[in-house]
CSV table of C-alpha atoms in Angstrom, one decimal:
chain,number,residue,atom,x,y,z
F,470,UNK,CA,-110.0,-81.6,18.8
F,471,UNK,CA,-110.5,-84.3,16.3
F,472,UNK,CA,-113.6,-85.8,16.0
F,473,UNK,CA,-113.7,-89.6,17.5
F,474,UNK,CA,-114.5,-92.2,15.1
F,475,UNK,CA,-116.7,-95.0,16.5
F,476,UNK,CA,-116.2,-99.1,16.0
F,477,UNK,CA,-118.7,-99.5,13.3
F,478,UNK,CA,-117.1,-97.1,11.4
F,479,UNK,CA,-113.8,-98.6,12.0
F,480,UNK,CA,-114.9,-102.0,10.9
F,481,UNK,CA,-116.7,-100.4,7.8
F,482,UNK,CA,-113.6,-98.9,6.9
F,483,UNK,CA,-111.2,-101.8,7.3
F,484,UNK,CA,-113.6,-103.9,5.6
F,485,UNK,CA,-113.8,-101.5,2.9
F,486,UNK,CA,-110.0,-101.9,2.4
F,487,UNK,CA,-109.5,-105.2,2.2
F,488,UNK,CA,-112.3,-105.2,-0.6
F,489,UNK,CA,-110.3,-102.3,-2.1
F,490,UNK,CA,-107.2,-104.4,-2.2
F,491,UNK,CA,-109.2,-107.6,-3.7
F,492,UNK,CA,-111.0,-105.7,-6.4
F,493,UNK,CA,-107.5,-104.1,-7.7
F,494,UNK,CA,-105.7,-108.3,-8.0
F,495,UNK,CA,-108.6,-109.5,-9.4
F,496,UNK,CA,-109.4,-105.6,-11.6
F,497,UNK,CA,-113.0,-105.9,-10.8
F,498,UNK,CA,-115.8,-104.7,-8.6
F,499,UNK,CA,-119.2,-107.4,-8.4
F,500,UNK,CA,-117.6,-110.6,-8.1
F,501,UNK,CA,-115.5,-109.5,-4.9
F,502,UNK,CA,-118.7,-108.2,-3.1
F,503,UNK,CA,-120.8,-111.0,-4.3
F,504,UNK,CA,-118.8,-114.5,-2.9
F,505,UNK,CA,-119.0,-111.9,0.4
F,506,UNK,CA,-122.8,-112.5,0.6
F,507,UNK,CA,-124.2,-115.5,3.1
F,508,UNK,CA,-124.3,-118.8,1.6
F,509,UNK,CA,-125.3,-121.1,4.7
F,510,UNK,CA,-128.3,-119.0,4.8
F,511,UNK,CA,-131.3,-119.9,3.0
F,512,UNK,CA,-132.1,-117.6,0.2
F,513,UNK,CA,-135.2,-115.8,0.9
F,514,UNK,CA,-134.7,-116.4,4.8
F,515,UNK,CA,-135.0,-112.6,6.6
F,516,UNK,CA,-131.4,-112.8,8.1
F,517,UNK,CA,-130.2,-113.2,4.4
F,518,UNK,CA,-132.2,-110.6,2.9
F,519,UNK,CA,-131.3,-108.2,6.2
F,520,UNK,CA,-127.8,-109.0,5.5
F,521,UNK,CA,-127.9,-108.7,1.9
F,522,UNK,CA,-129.4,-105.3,2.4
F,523,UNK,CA,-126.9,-104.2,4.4
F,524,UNK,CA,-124.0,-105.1,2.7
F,525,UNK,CA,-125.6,-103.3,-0.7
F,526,UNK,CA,-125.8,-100.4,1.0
F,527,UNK,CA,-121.9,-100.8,2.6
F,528,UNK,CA,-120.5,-101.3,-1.4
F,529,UNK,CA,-122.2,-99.1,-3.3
F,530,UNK,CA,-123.1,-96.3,0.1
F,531,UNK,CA,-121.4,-93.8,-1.5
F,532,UNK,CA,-119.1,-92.8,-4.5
F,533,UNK,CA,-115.6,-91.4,-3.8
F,534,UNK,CA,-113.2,-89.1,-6.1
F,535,UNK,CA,-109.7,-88.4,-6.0
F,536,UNK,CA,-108.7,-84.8,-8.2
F,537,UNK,CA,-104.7,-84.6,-7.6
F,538,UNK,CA,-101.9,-83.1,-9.4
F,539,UNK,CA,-99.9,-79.9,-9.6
F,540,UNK,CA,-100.3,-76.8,-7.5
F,541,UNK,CA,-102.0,-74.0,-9.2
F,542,UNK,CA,-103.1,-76.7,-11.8
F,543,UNK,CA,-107.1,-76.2,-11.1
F,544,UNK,CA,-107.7,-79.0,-9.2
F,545,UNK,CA,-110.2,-76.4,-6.6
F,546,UNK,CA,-112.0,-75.2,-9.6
F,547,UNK,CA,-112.9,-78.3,-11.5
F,548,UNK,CA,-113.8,-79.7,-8.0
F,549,UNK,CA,-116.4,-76.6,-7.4
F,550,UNK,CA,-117.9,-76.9,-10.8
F,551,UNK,CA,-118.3,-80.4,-10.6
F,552,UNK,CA,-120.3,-80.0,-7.3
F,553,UNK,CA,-122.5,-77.8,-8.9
F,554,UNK,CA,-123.7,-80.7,-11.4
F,555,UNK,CA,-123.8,-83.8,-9.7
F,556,UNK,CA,-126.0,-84.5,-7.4
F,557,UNK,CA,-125.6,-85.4,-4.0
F,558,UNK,CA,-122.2,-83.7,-3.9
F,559,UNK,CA,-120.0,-82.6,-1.6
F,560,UNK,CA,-116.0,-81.3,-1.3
F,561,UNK,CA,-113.3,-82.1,0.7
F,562,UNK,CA,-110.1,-79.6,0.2
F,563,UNK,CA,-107.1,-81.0,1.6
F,564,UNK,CA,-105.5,-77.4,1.7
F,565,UNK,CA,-108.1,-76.8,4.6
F,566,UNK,CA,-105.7,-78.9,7.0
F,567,UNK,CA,-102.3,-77.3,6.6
F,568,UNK,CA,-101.1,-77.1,10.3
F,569,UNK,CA,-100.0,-74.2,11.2
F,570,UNK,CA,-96.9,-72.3,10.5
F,571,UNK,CA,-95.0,-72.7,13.6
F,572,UNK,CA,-95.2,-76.7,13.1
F,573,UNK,CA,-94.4,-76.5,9.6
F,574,UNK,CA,-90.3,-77.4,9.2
F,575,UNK,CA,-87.8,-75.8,7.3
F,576,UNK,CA,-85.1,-77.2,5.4
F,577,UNK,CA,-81.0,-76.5,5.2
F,578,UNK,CA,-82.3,-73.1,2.8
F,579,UNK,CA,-84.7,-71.8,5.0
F,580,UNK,CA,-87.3,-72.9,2.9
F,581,UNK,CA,-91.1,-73.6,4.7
F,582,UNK,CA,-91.8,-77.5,3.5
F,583,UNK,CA,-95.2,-76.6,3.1
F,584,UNK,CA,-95.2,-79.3,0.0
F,585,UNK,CA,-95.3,-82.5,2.1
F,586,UNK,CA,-97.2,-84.9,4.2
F,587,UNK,CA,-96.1,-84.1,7.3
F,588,UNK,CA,-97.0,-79.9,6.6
F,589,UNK,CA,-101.0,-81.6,6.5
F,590,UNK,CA,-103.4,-82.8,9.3
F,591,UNK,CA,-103.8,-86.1,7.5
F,592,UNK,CA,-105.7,-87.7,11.0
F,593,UNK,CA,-107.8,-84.9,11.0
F,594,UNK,CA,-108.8,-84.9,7.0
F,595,UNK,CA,-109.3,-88.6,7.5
F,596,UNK,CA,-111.8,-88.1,10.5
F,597,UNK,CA,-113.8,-85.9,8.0
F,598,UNK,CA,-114.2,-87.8,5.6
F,599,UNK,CA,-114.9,-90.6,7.9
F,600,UNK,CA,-118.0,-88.6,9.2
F,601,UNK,CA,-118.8,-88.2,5.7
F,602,UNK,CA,-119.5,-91.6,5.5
F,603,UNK,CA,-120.9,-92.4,8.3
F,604,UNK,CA,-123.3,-89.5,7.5
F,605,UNK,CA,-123.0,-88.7,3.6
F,606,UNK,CA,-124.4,-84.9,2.9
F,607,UNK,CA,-126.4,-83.9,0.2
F,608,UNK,CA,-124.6,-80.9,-1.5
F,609,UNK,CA,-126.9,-77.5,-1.1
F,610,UNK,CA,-125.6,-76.4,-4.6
F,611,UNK,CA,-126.4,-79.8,-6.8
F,612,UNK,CA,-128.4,-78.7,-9.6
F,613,UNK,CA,-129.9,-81.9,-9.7
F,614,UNK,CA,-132.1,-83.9,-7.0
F,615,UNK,CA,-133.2,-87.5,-6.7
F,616,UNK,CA,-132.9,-89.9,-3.7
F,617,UNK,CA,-131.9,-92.8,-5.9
F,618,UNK,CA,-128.5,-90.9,-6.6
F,619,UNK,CA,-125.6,-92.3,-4.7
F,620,UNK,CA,-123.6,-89.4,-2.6
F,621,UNK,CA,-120.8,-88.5,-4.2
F,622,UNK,CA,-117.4,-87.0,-2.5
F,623,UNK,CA,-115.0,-85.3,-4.2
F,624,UNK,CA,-111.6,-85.3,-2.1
F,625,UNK,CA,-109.4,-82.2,-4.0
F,626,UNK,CA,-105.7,-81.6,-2.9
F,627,UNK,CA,-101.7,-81.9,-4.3
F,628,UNK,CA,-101.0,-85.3,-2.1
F,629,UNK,CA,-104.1,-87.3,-2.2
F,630,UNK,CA,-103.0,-90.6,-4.0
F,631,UNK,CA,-99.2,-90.6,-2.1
F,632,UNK,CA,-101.4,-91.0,1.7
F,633,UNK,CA,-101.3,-94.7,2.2
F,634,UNK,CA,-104.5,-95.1,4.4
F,635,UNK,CA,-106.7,-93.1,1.8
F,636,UNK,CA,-105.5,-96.0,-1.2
F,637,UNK,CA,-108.8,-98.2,-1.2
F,638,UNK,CA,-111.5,-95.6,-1.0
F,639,UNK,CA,-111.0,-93.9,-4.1
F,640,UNK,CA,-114.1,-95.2,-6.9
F,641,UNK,CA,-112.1,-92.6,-10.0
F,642,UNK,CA,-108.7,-91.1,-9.2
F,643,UNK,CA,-107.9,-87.9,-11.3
F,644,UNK,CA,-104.7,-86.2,-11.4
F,645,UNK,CA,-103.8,-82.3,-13.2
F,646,UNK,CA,-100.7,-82.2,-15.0
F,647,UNK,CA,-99.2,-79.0,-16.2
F,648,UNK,CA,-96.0,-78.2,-18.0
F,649,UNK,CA,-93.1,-76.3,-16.0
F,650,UNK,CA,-92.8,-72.7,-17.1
F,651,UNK,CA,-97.0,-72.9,-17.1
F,652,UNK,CA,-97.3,-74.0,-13.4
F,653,UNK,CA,-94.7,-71.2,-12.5
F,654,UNK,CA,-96.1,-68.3,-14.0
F,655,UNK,CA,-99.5,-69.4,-12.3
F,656,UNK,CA,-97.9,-69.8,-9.2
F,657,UNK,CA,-97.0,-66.1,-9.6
F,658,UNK,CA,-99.9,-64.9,-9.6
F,659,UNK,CA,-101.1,-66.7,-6.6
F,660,UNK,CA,-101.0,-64.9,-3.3
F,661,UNK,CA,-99.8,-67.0,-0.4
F,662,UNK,CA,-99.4,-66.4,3.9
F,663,UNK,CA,-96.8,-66.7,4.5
F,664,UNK,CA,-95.9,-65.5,0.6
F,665,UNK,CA,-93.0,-67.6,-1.6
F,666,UNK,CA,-89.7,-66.1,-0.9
F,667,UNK,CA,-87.4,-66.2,-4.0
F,668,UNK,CA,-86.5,-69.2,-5.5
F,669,UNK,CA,-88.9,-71.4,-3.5
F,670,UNK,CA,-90.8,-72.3,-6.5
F,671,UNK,CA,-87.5,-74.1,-8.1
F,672,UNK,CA,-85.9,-75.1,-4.4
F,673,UNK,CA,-89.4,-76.4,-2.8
F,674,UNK,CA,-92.6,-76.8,-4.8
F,675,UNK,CA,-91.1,-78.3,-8.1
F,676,UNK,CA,-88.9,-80.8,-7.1
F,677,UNK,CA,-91.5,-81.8,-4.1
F,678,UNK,CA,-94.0,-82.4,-7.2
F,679,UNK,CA,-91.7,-84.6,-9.3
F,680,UNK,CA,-91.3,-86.6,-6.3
F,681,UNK,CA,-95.1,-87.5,-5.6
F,682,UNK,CA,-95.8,-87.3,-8.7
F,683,UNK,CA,-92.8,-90.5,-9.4
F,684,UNK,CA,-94.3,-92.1,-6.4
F,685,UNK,CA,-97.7,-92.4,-7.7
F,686,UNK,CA,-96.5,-93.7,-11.2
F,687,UNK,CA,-94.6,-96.2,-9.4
F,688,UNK,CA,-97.8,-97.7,-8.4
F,689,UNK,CA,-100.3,-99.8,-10.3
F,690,UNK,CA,-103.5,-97.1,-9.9
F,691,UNK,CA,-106.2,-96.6,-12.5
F,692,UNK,CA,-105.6,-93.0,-12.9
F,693,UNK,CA,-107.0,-90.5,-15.4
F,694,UNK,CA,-104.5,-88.0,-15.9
F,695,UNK,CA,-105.5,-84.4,-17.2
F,696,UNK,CA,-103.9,-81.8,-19.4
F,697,UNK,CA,-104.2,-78.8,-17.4
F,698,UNK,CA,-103.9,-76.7,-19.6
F,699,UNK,CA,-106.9,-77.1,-21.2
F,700,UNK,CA,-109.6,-74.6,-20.7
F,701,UNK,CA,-112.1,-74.8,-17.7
F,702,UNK,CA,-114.8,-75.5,-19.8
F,703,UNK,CA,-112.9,-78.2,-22.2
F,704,UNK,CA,-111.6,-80.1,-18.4
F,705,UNK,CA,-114.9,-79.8,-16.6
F,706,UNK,CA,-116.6,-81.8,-20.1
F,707,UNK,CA,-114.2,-84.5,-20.4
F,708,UNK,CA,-114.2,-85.0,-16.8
F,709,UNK,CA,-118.1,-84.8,-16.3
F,710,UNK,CA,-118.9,-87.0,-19.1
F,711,UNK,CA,-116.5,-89.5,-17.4
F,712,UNK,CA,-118.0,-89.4,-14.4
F,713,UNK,CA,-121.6,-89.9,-15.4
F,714,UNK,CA,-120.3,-92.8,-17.0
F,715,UNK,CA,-118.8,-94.4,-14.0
F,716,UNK,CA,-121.8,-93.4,-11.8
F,717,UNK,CA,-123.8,-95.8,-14.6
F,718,UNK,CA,-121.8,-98.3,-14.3
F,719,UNK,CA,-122.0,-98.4,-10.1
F,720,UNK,CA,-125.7,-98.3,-10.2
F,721,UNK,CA,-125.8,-101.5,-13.0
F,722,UNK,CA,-123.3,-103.2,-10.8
F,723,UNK,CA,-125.4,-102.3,-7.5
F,724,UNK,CA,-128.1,-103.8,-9.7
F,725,UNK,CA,-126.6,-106.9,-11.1
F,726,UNK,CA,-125.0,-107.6,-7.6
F,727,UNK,CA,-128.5,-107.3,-6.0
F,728,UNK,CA,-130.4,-109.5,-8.6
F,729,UNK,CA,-127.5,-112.2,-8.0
F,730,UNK,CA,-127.8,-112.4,-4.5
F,731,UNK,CA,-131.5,-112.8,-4.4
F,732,UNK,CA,-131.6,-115.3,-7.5
């Protein structure tokens, strides 16, 4: 049964895209946000501060990132390990919503299309992370605590950035790249249900991830693409640093946005 997602939310989300859209034609964050704030309100005047309030805590609620890419390319592990270390963090897989195999189609070769859209439970993902925002959780494995930190979602899966009604949520979009022969022999080694039959990898999986992968470039997205075939350790570091970079920047921006409003 999937989880009913009530008119607030709704609104916030729709909102939440339109700002989305807005920030990317005009490539920045504050300035969007800020002509959104009352002006026929006096400044100081209760109903501005209560709406100024609430519409700080609706841009900068929580902190949303993409890690896409290449099957087998690490995307699960670098999402686990970077739970671990930021705080207030918590993991979506999109490999938890395959449907299952007796709705999954086959093509003219018999092959399973596990490796597109329609194999996923997209409604279903999307309700989740919906309640996620409604009701961000505090990750039980964060290494660090402080109620100042904004939640932080990490959404992990091989067709994140090619959904259409996930495009304005993301705050940092990664995607894993790995060369051909290095992504099959890793594949390999993976055990699937139902397992690969021979030559799925080179009928199915490959050319399904040239053609989201195209897709996505087509596009005019900020996104940090990673070698993956760097080590765990040498990934998780560039990636990490990254991030605590961009979490600096939201909470200035939260900051200057705030001290604007109220000036």
């Amino acid at each position: 049964m999937l989880m009913k997602v009530g008119p607030n939310l709704k609104l916030l989300l729709s909102v939440w895209n339109i700002l989305g859209k807005l920030s990317r034609r005009q490539r920045t964050t504050a300035p969007v946000y800020q002509a959104l704030l009352p002006t026929t309100s006096p400044q100081g005047t209760s109903g501005h501060r209560k709406f100024q309030k609430t519409f700080s805590k609706l841009i900068m609620k929580t902190f949303v990132i993409g890690i896409g890419g290449v099957t087998n390319g690490g995307k699960t592990t670098l999402a686990k390990k970077l739970q671990k270390h930021l705080p207030n963090c918590s993991v979506i897989s999109q490999d938890d919503f395959f449907k299952p195999p007796s709705e999954i189609e086959t093509d003219k070769n018999g092959f399973l299309q596990y490796d597109v859209l329609e194999a996923l439970n997209m409604e279903k993902m999307m309700s989740t992370i919906s309640c996620w925002m409604q009701s961000p959780r505090h990750s039980p494995v964060s290494t660090e605590r402080n109620t100042e930190d904004v939640p932080v979602l990490i959404i992990e899966g091989f067709l994140l950035f090619n959904y259409k009604p996930l495009e304005s949520i993301w705050n940092r979009r990664y995607f894993v790249t790995i060369p051909y022969e290095e992504c099959k022999r890793r594949r390999s080694t993976r055990v699937y249900e139902p397992p690969d039959p021979p030559g799925y990898f080179d009928g199915h999986v490959w050319p399904m991830y040239l053609k989201h992968r195209q897709e996505i470039e087509d596009i005019e997205w900020e996104i940090v693409y990673l070698d993956g075939t760097k080590s765990k350790e040498d990934l998780f570091s560039q990636v990490y640093e990254d991030l605590r970079q961009e979490l600096a920047k939201q909470k200035l921006s939260c900051k200057a946005s705030l001290e604007g409003s109220s000036a």
